[in-house]
PDB file of C-alpha atoms and ligand atoms in Angstrom:
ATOM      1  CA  UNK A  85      45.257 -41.376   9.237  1.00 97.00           C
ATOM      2  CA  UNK A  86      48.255 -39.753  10.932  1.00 97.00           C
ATOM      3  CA  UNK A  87      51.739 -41.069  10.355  1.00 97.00           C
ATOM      4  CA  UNK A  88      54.883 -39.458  12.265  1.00 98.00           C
ATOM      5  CA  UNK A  89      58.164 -41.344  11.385  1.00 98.00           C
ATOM      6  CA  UNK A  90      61.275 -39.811  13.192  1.00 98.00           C
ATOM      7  CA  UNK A  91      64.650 -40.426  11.607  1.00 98.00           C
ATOM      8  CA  UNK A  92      68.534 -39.709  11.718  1.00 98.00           C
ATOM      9  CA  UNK A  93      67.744 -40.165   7.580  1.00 98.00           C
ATOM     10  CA  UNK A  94      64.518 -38.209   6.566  1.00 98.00           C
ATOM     11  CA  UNK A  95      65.476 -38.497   3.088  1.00 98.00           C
ATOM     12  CA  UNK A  96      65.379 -42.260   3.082  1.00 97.00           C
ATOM     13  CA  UNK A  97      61.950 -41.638   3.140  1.00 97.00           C
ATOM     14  CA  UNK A  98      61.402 -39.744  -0.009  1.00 96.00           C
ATOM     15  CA  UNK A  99      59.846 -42.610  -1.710  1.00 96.00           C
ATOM     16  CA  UNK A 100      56.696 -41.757   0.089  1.00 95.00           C
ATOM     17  CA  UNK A 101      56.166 -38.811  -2.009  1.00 94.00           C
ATOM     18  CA  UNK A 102      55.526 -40.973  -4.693  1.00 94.00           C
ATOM     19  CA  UNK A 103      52.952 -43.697  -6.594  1.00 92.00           C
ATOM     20  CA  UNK A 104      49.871 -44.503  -4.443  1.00 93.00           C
ATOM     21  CA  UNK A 105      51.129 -43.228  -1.463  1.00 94.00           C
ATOM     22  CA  UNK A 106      52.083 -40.076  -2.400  1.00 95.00           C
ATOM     23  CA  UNK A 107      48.914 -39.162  -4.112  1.00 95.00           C
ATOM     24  CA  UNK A 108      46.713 -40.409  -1.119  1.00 95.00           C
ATOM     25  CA  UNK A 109      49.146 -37.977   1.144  1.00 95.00           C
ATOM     26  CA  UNK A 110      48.320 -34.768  -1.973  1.00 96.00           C
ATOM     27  CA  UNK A 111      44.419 -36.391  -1.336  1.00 96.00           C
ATOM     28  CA  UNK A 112      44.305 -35.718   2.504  1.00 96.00           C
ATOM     29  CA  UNK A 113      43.615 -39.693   2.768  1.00 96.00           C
ATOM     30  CA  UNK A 114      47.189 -40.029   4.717  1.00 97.00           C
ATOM     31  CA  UNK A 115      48.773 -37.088   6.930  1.00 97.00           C
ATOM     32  CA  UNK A 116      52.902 -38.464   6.926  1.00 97.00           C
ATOM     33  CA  UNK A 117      55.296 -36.313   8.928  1.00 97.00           C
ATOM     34  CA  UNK A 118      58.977 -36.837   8.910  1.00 98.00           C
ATOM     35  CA  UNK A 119      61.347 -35.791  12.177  1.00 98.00           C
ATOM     36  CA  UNK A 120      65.282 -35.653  11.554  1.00 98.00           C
ATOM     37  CA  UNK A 121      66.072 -37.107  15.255  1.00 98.00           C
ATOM     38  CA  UNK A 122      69.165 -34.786  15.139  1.00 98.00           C
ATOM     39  CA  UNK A 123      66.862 -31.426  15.518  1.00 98.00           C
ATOM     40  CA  UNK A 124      65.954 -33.070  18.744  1.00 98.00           C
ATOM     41  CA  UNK A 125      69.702 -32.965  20.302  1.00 98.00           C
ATOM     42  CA  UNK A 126      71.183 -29.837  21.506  1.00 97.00           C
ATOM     43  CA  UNK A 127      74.878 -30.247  21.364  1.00 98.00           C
ATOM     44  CA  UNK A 128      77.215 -28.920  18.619  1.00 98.00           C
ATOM     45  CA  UNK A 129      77.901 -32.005  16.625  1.00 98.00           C
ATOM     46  CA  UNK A 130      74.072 -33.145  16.981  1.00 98.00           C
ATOM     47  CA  UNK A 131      75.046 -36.498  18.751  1.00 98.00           C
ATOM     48  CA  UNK A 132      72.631 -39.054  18.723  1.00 98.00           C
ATOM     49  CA  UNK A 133      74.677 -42.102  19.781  1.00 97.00           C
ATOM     50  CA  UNK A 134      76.909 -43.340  21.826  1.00 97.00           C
ATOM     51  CA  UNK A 135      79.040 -46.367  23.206  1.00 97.00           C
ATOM     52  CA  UNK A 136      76.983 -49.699  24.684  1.00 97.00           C
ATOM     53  CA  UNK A 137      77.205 -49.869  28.680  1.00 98.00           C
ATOM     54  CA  UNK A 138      78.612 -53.642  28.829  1.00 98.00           C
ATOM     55  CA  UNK A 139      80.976 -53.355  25.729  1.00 97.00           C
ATOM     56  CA  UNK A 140      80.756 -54.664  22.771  1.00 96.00           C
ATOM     57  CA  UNK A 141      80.944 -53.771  18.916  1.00 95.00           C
ATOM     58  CA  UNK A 142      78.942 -50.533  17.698  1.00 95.00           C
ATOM     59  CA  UNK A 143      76.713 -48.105  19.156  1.00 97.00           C
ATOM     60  CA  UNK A 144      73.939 -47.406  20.836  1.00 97.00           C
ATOM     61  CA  UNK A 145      71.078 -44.471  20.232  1.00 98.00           C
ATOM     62  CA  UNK A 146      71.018 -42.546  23.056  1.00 98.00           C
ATOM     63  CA  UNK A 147      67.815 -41.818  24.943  1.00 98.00           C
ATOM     64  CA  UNK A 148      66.788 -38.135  25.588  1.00 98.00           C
ATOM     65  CA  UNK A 149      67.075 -37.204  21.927  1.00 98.00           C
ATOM     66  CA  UNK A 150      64.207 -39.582  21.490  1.00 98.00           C
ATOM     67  CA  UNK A 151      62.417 -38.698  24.274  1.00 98.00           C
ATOM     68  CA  UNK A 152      62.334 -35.071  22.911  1.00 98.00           C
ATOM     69  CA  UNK A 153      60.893 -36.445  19.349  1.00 98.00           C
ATOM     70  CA  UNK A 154      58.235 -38.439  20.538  1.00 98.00           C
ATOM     71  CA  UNK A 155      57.036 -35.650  23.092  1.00 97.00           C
ATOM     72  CA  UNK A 156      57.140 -33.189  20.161  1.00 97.00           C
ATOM     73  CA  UNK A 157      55.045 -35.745  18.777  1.00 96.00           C
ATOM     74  CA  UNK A 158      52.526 -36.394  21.107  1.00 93.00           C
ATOM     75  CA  UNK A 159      52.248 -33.014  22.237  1.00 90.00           C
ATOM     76  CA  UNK A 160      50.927 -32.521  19.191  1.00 67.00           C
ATOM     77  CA  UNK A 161      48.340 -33.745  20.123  1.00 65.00           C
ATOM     78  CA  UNK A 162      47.654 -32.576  23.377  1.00 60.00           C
ATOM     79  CA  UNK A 163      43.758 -30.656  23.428  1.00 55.00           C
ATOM     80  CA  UNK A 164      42.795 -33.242  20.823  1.00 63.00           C
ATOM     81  CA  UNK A 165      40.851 -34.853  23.403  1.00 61.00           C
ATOM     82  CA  UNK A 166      40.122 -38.243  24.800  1.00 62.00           C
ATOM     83  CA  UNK A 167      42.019 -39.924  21.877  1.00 68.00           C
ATOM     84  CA  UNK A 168      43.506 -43.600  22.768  1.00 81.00           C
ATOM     85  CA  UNK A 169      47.647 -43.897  23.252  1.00 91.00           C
ATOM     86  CA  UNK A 170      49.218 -43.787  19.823  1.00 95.00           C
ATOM     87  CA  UNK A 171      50.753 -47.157  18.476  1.00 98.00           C
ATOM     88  CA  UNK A 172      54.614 -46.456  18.385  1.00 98.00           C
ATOM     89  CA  UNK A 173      56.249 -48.754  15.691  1.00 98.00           C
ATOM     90  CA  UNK A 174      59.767 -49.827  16.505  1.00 98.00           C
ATOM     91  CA  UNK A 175      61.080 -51.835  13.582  1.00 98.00           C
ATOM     92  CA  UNK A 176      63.657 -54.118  14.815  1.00 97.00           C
ATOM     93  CA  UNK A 177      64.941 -57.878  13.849  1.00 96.00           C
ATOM     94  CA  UNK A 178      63.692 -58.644  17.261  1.00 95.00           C
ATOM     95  CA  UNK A 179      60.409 -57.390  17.059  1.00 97.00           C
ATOM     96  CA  UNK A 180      56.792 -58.792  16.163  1.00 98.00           C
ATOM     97  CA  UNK A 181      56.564 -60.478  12.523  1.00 98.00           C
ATOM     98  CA  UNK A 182      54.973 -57.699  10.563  1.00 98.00           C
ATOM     99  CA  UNK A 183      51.915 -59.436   8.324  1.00 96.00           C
ATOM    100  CA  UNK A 184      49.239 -58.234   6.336  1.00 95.00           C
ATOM    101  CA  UNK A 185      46.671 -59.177   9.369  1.00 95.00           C
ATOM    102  CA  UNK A 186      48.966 -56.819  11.250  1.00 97.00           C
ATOM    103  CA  UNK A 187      48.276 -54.372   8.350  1.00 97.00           C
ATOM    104  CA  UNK A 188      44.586 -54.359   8.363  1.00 96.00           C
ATOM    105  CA  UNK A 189      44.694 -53.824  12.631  1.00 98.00           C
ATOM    106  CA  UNK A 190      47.041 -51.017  12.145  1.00 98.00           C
ATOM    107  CA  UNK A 191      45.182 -49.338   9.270  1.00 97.00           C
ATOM    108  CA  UNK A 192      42.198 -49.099  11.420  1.00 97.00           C
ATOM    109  CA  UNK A 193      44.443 -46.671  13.870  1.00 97.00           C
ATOM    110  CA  UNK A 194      44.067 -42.929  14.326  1.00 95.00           C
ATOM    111  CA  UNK A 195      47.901 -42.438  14.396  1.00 96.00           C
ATOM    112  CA  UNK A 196      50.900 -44.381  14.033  1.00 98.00           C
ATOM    113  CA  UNK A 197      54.385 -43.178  14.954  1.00 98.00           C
ATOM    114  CA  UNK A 198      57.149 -44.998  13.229  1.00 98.00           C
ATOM    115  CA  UNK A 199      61.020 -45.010  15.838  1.00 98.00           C
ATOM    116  CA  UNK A 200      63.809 -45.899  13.063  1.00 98.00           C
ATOM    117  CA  UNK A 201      67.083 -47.083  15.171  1.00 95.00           C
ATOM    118  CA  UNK A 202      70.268 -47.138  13.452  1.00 89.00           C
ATOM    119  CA  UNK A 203      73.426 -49.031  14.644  1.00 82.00           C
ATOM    120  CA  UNK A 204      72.609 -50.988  17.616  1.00 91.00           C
ATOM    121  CA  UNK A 205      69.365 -50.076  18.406  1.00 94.00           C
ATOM    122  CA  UNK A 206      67.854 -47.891  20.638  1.00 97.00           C
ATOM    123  CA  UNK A 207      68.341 -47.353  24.673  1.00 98.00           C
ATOM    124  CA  UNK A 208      65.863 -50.215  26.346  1.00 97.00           C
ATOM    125  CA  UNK A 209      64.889 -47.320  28.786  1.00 98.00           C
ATOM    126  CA  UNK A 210      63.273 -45.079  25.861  1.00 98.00           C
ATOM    127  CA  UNK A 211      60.754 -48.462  25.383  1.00 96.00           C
ATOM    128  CA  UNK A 212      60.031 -48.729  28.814  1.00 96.00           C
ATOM    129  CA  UNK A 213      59.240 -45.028  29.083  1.00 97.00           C
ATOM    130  CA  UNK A 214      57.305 -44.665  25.518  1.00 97.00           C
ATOM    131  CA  UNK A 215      54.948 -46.993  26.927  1.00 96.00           C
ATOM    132  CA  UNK A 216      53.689 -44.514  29.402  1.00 94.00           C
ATOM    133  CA  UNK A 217      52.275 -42.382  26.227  1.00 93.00           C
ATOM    134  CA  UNK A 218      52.334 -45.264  23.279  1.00 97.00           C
ATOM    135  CA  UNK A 219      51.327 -48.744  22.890  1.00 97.00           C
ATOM    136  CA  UNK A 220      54.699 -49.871  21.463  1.00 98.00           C
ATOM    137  CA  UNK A 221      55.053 -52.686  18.840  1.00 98.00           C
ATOM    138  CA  UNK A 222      58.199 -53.543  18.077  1.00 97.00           C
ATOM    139  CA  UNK A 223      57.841 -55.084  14.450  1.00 98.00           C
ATOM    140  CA  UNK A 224      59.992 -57.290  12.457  1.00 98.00           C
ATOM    141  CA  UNK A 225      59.664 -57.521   8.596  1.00 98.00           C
ATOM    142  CA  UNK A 226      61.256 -60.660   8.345  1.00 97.00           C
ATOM    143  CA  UNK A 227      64.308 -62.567   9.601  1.00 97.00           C
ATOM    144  CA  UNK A 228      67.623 -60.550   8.447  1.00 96.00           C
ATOM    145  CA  UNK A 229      68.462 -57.517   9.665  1.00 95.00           C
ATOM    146  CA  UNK A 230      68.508 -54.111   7.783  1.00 96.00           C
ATOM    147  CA  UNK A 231      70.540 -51.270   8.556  1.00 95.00           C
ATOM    148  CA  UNK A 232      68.566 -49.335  10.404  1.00 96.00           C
ATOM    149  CA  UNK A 233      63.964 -48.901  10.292  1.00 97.00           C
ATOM    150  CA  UNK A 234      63.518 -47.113   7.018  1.00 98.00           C
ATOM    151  CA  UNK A 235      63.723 -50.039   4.748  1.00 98.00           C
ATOM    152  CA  UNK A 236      61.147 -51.432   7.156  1.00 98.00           C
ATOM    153  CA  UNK A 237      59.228 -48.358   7.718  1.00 98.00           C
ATOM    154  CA  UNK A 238      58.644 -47.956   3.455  1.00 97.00           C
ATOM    155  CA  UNK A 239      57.363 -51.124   3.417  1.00 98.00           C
ATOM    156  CA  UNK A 240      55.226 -51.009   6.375  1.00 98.00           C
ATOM    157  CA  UNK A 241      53.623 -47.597   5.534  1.00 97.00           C
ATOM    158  CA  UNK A 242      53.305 -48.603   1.524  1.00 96.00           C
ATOM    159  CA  UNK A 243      51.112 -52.003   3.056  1.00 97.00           C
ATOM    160  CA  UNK A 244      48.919 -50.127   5.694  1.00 97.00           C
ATOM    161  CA  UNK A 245      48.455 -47.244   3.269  1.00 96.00           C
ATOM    162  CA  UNK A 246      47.372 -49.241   0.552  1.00 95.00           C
ATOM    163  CA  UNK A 247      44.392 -50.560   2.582  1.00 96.00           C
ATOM    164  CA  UNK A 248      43.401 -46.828   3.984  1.00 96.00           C
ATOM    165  CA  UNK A 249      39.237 -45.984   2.082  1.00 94.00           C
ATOM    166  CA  UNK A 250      40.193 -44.784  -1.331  1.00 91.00           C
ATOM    167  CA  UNK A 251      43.805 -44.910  -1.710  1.00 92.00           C
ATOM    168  CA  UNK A 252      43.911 -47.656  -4.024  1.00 92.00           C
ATOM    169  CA  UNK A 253      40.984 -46.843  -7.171  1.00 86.00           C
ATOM    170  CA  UNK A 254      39.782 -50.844  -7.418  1.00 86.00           C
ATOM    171  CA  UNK A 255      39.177 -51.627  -4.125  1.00 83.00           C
ATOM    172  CA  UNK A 256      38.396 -55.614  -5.343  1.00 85.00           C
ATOM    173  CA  UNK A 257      41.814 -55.425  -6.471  1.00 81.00           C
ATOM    174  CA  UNK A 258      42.740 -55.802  -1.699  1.00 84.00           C
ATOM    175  CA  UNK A 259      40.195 -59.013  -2.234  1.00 80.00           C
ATOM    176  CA  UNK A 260      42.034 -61.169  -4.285  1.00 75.00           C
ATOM    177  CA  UNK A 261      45.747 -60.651  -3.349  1.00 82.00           C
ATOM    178  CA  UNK A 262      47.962 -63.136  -1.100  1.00 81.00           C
ATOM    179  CA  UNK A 263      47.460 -63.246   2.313  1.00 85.00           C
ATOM    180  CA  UNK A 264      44.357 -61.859   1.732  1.00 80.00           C
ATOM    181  CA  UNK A 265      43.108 -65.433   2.691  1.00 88.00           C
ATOM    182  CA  UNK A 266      46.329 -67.039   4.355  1.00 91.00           C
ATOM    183  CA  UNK A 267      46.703 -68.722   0.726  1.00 96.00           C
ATOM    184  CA  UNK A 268      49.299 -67.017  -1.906  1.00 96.00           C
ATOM    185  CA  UNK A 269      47.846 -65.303  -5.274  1.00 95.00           C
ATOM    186  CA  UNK A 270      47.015 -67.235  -8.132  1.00 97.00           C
ATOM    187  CA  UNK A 271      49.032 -67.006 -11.442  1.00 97.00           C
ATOM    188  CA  UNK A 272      47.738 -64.170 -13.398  1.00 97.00           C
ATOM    189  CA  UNK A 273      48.329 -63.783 -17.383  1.00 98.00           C
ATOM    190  CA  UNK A 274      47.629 -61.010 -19.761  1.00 98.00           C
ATOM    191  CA  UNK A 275      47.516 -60.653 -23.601  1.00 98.00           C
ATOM    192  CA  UNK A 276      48.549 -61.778 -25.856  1.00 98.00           C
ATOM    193  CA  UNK A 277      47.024 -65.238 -25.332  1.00 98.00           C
ATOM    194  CA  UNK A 278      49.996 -67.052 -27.292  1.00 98.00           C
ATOM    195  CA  UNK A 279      53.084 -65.805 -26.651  1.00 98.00           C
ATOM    196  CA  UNK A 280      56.736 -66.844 -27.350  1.00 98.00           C
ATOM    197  CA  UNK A 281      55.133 -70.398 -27.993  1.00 98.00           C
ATOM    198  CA  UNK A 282      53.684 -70.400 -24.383  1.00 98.00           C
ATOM    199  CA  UNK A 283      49.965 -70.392 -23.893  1.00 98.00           C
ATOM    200  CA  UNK A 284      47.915 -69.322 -21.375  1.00 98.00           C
ATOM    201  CA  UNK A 285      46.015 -71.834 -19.675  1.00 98.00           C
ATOM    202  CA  UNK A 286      42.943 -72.833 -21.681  1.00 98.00           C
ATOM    203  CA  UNK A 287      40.278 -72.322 -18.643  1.00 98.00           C
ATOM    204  CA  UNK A 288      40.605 -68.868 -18.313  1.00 98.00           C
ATOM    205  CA  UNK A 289      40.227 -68.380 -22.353  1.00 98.00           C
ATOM    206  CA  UNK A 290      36.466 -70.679 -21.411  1.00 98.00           C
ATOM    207  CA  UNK A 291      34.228 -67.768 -20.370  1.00 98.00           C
ATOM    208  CA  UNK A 292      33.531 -70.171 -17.585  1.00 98.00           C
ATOM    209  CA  UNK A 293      33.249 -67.585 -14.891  1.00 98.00           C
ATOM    210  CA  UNK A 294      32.993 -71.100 -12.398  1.00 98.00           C
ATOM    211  CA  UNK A 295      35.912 -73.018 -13.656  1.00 98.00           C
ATOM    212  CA  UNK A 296      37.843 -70.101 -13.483  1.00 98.00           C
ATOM    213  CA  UNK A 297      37.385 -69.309  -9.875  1.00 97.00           C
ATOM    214  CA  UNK A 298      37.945 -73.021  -9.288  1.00 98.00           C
ATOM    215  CA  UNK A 299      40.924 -73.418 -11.322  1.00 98.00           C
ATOM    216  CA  UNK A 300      42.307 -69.876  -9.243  1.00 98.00           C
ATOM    217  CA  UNK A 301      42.036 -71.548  -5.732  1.00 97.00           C
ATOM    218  CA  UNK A 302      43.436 -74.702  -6.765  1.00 98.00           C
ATOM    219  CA  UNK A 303      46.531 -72.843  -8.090  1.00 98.00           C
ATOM    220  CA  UNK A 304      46.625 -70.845  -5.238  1.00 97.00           C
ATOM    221  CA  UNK A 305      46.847 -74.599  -2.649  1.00 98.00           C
ATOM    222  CA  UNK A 306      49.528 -75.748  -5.204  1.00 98.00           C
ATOM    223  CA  UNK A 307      51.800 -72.290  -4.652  1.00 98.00           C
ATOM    224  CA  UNK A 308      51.140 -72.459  -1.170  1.00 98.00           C
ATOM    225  CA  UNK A 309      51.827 -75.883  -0.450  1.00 98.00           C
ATOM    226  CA  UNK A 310      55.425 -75.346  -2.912  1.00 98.00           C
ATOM    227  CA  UNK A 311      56.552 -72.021  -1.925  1.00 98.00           C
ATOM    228  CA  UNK A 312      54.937 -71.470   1.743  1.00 97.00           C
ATOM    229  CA  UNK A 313      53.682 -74.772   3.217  1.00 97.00           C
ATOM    230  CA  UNK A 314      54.285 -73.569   6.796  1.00 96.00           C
ATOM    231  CA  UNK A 315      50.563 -71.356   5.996  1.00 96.00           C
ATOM    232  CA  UNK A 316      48.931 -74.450   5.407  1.00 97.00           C
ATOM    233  CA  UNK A 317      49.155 -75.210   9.358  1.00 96.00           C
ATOM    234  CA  UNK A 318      46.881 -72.065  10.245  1.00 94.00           C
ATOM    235  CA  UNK A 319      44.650 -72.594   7.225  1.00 96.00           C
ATOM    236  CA  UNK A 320      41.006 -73.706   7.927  1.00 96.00           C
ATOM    237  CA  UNK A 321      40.335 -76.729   5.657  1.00 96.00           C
ATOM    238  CA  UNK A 322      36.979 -77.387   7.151  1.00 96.00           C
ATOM    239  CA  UNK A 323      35.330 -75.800   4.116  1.00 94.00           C
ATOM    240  CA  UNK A 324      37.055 -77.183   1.487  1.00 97.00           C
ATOM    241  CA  UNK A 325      35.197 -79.050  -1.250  1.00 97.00           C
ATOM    242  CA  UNK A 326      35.236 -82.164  -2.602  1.00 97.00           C
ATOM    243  CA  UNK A 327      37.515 -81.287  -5.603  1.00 98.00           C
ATOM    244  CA  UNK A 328      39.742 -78.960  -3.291  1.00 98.00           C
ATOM    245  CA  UNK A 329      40.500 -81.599  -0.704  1.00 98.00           C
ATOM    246  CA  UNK A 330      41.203 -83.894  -4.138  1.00 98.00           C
ATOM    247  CA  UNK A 331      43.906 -81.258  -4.943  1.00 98.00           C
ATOM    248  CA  UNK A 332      45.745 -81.354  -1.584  1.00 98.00           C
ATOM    249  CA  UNK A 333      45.241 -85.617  -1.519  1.00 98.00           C
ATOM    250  CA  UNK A 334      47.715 -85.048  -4.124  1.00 98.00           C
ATOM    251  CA  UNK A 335      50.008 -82.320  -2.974  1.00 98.00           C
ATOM    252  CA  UNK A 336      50.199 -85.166  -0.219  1.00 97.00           C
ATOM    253  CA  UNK A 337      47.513 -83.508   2.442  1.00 98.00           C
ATOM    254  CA  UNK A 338      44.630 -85.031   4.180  1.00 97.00           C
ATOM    255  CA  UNK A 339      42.119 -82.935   6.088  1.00 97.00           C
ATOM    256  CA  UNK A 340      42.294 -84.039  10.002  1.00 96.00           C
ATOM    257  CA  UNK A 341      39.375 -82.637  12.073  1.00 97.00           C
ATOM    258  CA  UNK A 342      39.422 -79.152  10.048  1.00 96.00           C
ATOM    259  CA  UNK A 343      42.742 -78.944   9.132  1.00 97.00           C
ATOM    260  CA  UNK A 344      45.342 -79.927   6.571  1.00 97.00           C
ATOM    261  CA  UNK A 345      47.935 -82.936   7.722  1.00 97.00           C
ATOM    262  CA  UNK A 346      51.201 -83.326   5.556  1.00 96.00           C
ATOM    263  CA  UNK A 347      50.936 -86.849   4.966  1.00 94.00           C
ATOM    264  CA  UNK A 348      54.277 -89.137   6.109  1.00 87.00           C
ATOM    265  CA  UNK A 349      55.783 -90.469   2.997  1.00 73.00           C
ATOM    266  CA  UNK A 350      58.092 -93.484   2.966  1.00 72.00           C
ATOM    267  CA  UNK A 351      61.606 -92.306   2.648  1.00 69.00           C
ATOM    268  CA  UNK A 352      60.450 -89.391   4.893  1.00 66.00           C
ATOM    269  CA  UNK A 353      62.409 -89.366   7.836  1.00 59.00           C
TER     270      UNK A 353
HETATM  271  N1  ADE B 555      65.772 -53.201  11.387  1.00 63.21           N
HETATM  272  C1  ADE B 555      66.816 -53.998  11.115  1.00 63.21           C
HETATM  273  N2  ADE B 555      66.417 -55.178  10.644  1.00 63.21           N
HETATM  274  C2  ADE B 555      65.069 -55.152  10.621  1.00 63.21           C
HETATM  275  C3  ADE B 555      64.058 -56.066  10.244  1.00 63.21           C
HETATM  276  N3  ADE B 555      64.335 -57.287   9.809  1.00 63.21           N
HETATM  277  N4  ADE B 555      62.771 -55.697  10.352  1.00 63.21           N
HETATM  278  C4  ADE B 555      62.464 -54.484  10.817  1.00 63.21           C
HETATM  279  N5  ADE B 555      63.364 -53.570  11.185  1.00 63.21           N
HETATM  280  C5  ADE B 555      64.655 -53.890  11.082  1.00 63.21           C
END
C-alpha cells in the first residue's frame, strides 16, 4: 500500500517511523510519504491561510496550495495505468465516524492520501474539486475536535496498517480483538496466577479449552452491555446460545426477532 499524507507539520508524523509501522514501511509492506503543504506555496512567507469570507474567529486554509499537493500527488501517478481514483482522507470533526470496519475497507486500497487541515479547516472548493481525481472521505475519529488531522491521521494509519498481510507477526492476534466482532475484548490476565491477593479467574487455570471460549464471550456481552451498550443495537443475536441469551436475560436483554431488546425496568422512565 501507498500512503501520501500532506501537512503544514510533517514532523507530527514522526511516530510513523516507529514500532509496527515503521518496520512494515523498512519491509516494503507500507510505502508512507510525507508533503510539508508550505513547499506547495510560492510566496515569501509560505502562506497557507487566510481570513474566512463571512467573518468569524480564525482562519481558513487557502485553496491553491492544496491543489498543488494533491496534483503533485496524483501525478505521481500518472502512466501507472488504469488504476481506480485514490481515496483522499480528510480528517475533520465533521466527517464520517472512522471504525475498524472502515479500517478493513480502506486497507484493501491501492493508495490512500491523508489532507491534514489546521485552524478552521480547509476551503469547501478544494473538496468539491478533489473529487474530480479522489473519492474523498471526510473521517471523524470521534466527537471532540483536535487541532488539526495528524492526531487523527496517526491513529488512522497505525489501525489500517496494522491489518496490511504481514505487518503484524500473529495474525490470530486481528481475530480476537474488539470490534473485531462488534463486541469489546475480553479481560485478558497473565502470570503470575496469584497476585497482590487477586486471582485470576479459575476457568482459564481449567485446561478447558470450551469453558474458556465460553467464559471469553460472555465477558465480552457483560463489557459491552457496561461500557458500550449502544453496539448491542447492530449486534446479530440470532445465533446466540442458550447460555449466551441466559447472560444478557440478566444484563436485562431479551432477544426480539434476531436482535437484543433492553428490557423496560420499573423506575425506568
Ligand atoms: N480534526 C479535528 N478534530 C478531529 C476529529 N475529531 N477527528 C478527525 N479529525 C479531526
Amino acid at each position: 500500500m501507498r500512503i501520501d499524507v500532506v501537512s503544514i507539520f510533517p514532523e507530527y508524523l514522526a511516530p510513523l517511523e516507529l514500532s509496527l509501522i515503521g518496520k512494515a514501511r523498512q519491509d516494503g509492506l507500507l510505502q508512507l510519504n510525507v508533503h510539508d503543504l508550505r513547499s506547495f506555496t510560492t510566496d515569501r512567507h509560505r502562506t497557507v491561510d487566510d481570513t474566512p469570507y463571512g467573518g468569524g474567529a480564525g482562519m481558513v486554509m487557502k485553496p491553491e496550495p492544496w491543489a498543488k499537493a494533491l496534483e503533485e500527488i496524483v501525478g505521481a501517478r500518472a502512466g501507472e495505468g488504469g488504476a481506480a481514483k485514490p481515496i483522499l482522507i480528510v480528517p475533520s470533526p465533521a466527517g464520517e465516524r472512522f471504525t475498524q470496519s472502515i479500517a478493513h475497507e480502506l486497507a484493501e486500497e491501492e493508495q490512500l492520501v491523508f489532507a491534514c487541515g489546521r485552524y478552521e479547516g480547509i476551503d469547501e472548493r478544494v473538496i468539491e474539486w478533489a473529487s474530480e481525481h479522489f473519492t474523498v472521505r471526510p473521517m471523524s475519529l470521534g466527537d471532540y475536535v483536535l487541532n488539526g488531522g495528524e492526531v487523527a491521521v496517526l491513529a488512522m494509519v497505525e489501525a489500517i496498517g496494522r491489518l496490511l498481510p504481514g505487518v503484524v507477526g500473529n495474525p490470530e492476534s486481528l481475530v480476537e480483538e474488539s470490534h473485531s466482532d462488534g463486541l469489546l475484548e475480553y479481560p485478558v490476565y497473565t502470570k503470575p496466577s496469584s497476585w497482590r491477593e487477586r486471582e485470576v479467574p479459575a476457568v482459564l487455570l481449567s485446561g478447558n479449552h470450551g469453558k474458556i471460549a465460553q467464559w471469553r464471550r460472555h465477558e465480552q456481552f457483560r463489557r459491552t452491555a457496561e461500557r458500550r451498550p449502544d453496539l448491542l443495537a447492530d449486534f446479530d443475536a440470532s445465533t446466540l446460545t442458550r447460555a449466551d441469551r441466559e447472560v444478557f436475560a440478566e444484563l436485562g436483554y431479551d432477544v426480539v426477532d434476531g436482535r437484543l431488546e433492553r428490557r423496560v425496568l420499573d423506575g425506568d422512565a
